[in-house]
Short mmCIF file of C-alpha atoms in Angstrom, two decimals:
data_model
loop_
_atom_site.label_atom_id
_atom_site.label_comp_id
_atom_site.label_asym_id
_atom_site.label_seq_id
_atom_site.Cartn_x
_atom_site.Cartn_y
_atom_site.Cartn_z
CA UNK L 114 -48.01 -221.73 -69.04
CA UNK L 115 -50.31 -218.69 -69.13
CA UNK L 116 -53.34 -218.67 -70.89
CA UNK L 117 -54.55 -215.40 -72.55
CA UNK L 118 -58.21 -215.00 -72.96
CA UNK L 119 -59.15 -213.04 -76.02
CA UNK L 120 -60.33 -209.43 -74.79
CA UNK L 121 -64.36 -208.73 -75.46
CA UNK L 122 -65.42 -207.16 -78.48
CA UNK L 123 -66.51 -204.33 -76.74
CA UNK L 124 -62.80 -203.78 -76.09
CA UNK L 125 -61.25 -204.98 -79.01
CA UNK L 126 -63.29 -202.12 -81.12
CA UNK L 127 -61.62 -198.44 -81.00
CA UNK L 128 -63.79 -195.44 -80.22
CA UNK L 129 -63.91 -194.23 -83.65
CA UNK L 130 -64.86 -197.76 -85.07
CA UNK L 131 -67.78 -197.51 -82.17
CA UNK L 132 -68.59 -193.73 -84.15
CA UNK L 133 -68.41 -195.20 -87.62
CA UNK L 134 -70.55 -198.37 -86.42
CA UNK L 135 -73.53 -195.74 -84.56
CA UNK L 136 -73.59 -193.90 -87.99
CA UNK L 137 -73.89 -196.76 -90.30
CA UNK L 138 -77.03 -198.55 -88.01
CA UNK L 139 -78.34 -194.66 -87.63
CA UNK L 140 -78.40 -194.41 -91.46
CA UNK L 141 -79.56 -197.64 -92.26
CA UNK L 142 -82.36 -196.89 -89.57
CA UNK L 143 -83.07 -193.73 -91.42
CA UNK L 144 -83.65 -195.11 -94.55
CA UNK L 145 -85.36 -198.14 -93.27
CA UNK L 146 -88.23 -195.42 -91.72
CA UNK L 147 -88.70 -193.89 -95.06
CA UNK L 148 -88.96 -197.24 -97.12
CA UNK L 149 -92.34 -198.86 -97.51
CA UNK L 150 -91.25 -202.35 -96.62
CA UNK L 151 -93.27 -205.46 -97.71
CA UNK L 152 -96.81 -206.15 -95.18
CA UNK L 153 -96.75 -202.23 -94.68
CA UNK L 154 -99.18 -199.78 -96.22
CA UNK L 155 -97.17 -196.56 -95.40
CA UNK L 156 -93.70 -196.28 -94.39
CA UNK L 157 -93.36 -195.32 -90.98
CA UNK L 158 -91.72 -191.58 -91.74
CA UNK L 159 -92.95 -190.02 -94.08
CA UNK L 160 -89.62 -188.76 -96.14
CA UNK L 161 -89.46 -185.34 -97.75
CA UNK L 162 -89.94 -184.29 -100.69
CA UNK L 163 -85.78 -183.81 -101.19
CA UNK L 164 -85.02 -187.25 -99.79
CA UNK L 165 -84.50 -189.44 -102.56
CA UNK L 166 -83.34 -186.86 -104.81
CA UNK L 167 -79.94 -186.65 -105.80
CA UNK L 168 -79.42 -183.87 -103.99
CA UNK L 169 -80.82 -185.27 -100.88
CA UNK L 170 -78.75 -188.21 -101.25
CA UNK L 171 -75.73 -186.25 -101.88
CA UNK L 172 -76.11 -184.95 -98.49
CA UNK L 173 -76.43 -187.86 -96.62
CA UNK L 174 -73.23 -189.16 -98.74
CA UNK L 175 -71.12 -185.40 -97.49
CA UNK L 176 -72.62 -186.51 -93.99
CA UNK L 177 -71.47 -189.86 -94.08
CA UNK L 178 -68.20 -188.83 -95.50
CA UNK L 179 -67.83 -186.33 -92.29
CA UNK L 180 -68.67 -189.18 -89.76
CA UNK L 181 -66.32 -191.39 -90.98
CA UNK L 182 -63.44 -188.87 -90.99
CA UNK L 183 -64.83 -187.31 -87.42
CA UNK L 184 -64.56 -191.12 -86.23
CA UNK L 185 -60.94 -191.85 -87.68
CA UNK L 186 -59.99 -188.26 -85.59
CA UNK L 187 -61.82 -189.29 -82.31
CA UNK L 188 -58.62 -191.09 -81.03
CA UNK L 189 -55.75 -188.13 -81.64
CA UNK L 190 -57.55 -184.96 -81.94
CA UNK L 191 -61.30 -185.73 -80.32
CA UNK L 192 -62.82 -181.93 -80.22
CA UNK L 193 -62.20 -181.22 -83.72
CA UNK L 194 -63.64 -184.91 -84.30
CA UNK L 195 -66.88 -183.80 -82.65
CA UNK L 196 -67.04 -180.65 -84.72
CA UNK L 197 -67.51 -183.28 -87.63
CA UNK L 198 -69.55 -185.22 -85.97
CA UNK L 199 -71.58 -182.59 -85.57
CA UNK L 200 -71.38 -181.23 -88.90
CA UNK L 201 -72.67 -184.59 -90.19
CA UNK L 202 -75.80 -185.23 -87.88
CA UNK L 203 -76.70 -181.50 -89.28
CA UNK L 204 -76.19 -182.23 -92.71
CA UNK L 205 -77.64 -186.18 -92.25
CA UNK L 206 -80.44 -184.17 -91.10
CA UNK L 207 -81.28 -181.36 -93.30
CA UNK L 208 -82.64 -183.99 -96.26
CA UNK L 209 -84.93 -185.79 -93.91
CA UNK L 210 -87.10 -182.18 -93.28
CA UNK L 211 -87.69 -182.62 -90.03
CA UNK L 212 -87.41 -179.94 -86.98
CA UNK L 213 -85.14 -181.46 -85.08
CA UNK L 214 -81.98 -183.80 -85.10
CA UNK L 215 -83.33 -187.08 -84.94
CA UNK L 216 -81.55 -189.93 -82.86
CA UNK L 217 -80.49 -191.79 -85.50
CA UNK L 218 -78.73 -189.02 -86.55
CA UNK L 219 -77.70 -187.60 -83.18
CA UNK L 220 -76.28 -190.78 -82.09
CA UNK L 221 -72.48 -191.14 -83.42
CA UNK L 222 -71.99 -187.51 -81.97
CA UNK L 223 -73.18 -188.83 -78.21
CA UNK L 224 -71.05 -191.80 -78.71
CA UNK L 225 -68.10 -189.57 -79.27
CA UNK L 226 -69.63 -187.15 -76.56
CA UNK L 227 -68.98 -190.64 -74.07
CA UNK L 228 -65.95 -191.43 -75.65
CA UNK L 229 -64.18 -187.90 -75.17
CA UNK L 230 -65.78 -187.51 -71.56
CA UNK L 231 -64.51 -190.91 -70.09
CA UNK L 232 -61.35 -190.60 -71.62
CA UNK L 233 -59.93 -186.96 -71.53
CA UNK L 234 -59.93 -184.16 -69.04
CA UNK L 235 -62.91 -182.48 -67.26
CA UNK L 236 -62.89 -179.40 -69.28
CA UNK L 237 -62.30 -181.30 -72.49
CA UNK L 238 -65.23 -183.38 -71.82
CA UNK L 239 -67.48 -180.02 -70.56
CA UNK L 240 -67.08 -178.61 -73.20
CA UNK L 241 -67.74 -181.75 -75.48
CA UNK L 242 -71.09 -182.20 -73.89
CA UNK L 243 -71.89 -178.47 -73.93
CA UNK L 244 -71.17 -178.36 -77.74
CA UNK L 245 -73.23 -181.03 -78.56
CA UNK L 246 -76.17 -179.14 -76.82
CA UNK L 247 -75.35 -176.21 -78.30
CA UNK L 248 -75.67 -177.68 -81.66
CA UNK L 249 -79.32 -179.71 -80.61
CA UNK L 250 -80.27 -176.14 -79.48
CA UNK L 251 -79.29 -173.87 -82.54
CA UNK L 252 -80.57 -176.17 -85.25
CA UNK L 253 -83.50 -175.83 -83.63
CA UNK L 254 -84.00 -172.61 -82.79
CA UNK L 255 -83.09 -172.04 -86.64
CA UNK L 256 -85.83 -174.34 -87.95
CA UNK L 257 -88.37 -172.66 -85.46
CA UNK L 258 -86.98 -169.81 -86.16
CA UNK L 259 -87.58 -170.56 -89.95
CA UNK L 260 -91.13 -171.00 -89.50
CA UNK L 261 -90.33 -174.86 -88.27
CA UNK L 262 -90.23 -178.04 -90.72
CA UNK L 263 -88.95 -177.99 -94.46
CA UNK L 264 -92.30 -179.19 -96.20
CA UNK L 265 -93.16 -180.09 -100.07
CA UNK L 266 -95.12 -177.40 -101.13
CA UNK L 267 -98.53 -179.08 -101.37
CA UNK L 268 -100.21 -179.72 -97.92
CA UNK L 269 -100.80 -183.40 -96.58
CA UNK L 270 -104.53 -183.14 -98.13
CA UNK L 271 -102.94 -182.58 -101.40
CA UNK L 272 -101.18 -185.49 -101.22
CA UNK L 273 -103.91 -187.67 -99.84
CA UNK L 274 -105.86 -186.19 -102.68
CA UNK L 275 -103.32 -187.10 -105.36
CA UNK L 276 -102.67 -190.42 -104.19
CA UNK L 277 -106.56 -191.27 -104.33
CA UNK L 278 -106.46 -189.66 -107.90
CA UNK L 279 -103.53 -191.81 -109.04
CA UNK L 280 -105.16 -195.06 -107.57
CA UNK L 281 -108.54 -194.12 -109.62
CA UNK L 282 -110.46 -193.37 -106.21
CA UNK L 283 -113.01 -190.54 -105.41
CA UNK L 284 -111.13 -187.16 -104.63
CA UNK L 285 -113.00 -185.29 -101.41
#
């Protein structure tokens, strides 16, 4: 009689499950950064003016809708996967008004990036990888470009300003 050992989890997961699992912790990171939590006096990001807007949220509810469908392609039809992949760590990123595609962000696109190069040809996996840098490269060259980072229209002063204001303390 044969006994079967049941396979890791690492192995029981599918690449796209690996995808949709990267984009769920880098969201939850995300909006972890931008939340005061309790014992904190700041949050540790400060989050744009357009995060918790509707419209911000909207877009990181189109992003998350592209990185689930890029991870439920990665399997049949992995460079048009990527493309969404992509797509979604842009448009994950444009509320957050940053530069440059954070990690969090970035990181269910280099997990399909892995994916596509240990599993497919050479050239499919070149140009995977340059693609991916490609799209780091041109999002930012745009925001530099665009005189660099999205900002609220009042300067960090005026918000330091207005926050002493609000909590009935001497403005500078």
């Amino acid at each position: 009689m044969q006994v079967t050992f049941p396979s890791p989890l690492l192995r029981r997961l599918s690449p796209g499950g690996w995808v949709v699992l990267a984009w769920g912790a880098g969201l939850a990171i995300t909006f972890l950064m931008r939340l005061r939590l309790p014992g904190e006096w700041y949050p540790a990001a400060r989050p744009a003016a357009q995060f918790f807007r509707p419209d911000g949220l909207a877009g990181m509810a189109v992003a998350t809708a592209l990185a689930l469908a890029g991870g439920a392609l990665l399997r049949r039809r992995p460079l048009p996967a990527l493309a969404l992949l992509l797509a979604a760590s842009v448009a994950g990123t444009t509320p957050l008004g940053v530069a440059e595609i954070p990690l969090p962000q970035f990181l269910a696109a280099e997990i399909a990036v892995f994916f596509i190069a240990i599993g497919r040809p050479r050239a499919t996996g070149v140009a995977a990888v340059l693609t991916a840098l490609a799209v780091l490269g041109g999002y930012l060259a745009v925001r530099v470009a665009d005189r660099g980072v999205v900002r609220d229209r009042r300067g960090p002063d005026d918000r330091d300003r207005l926050a002493a204001r609000q909590l009935g303390g001497r403005v500078p």
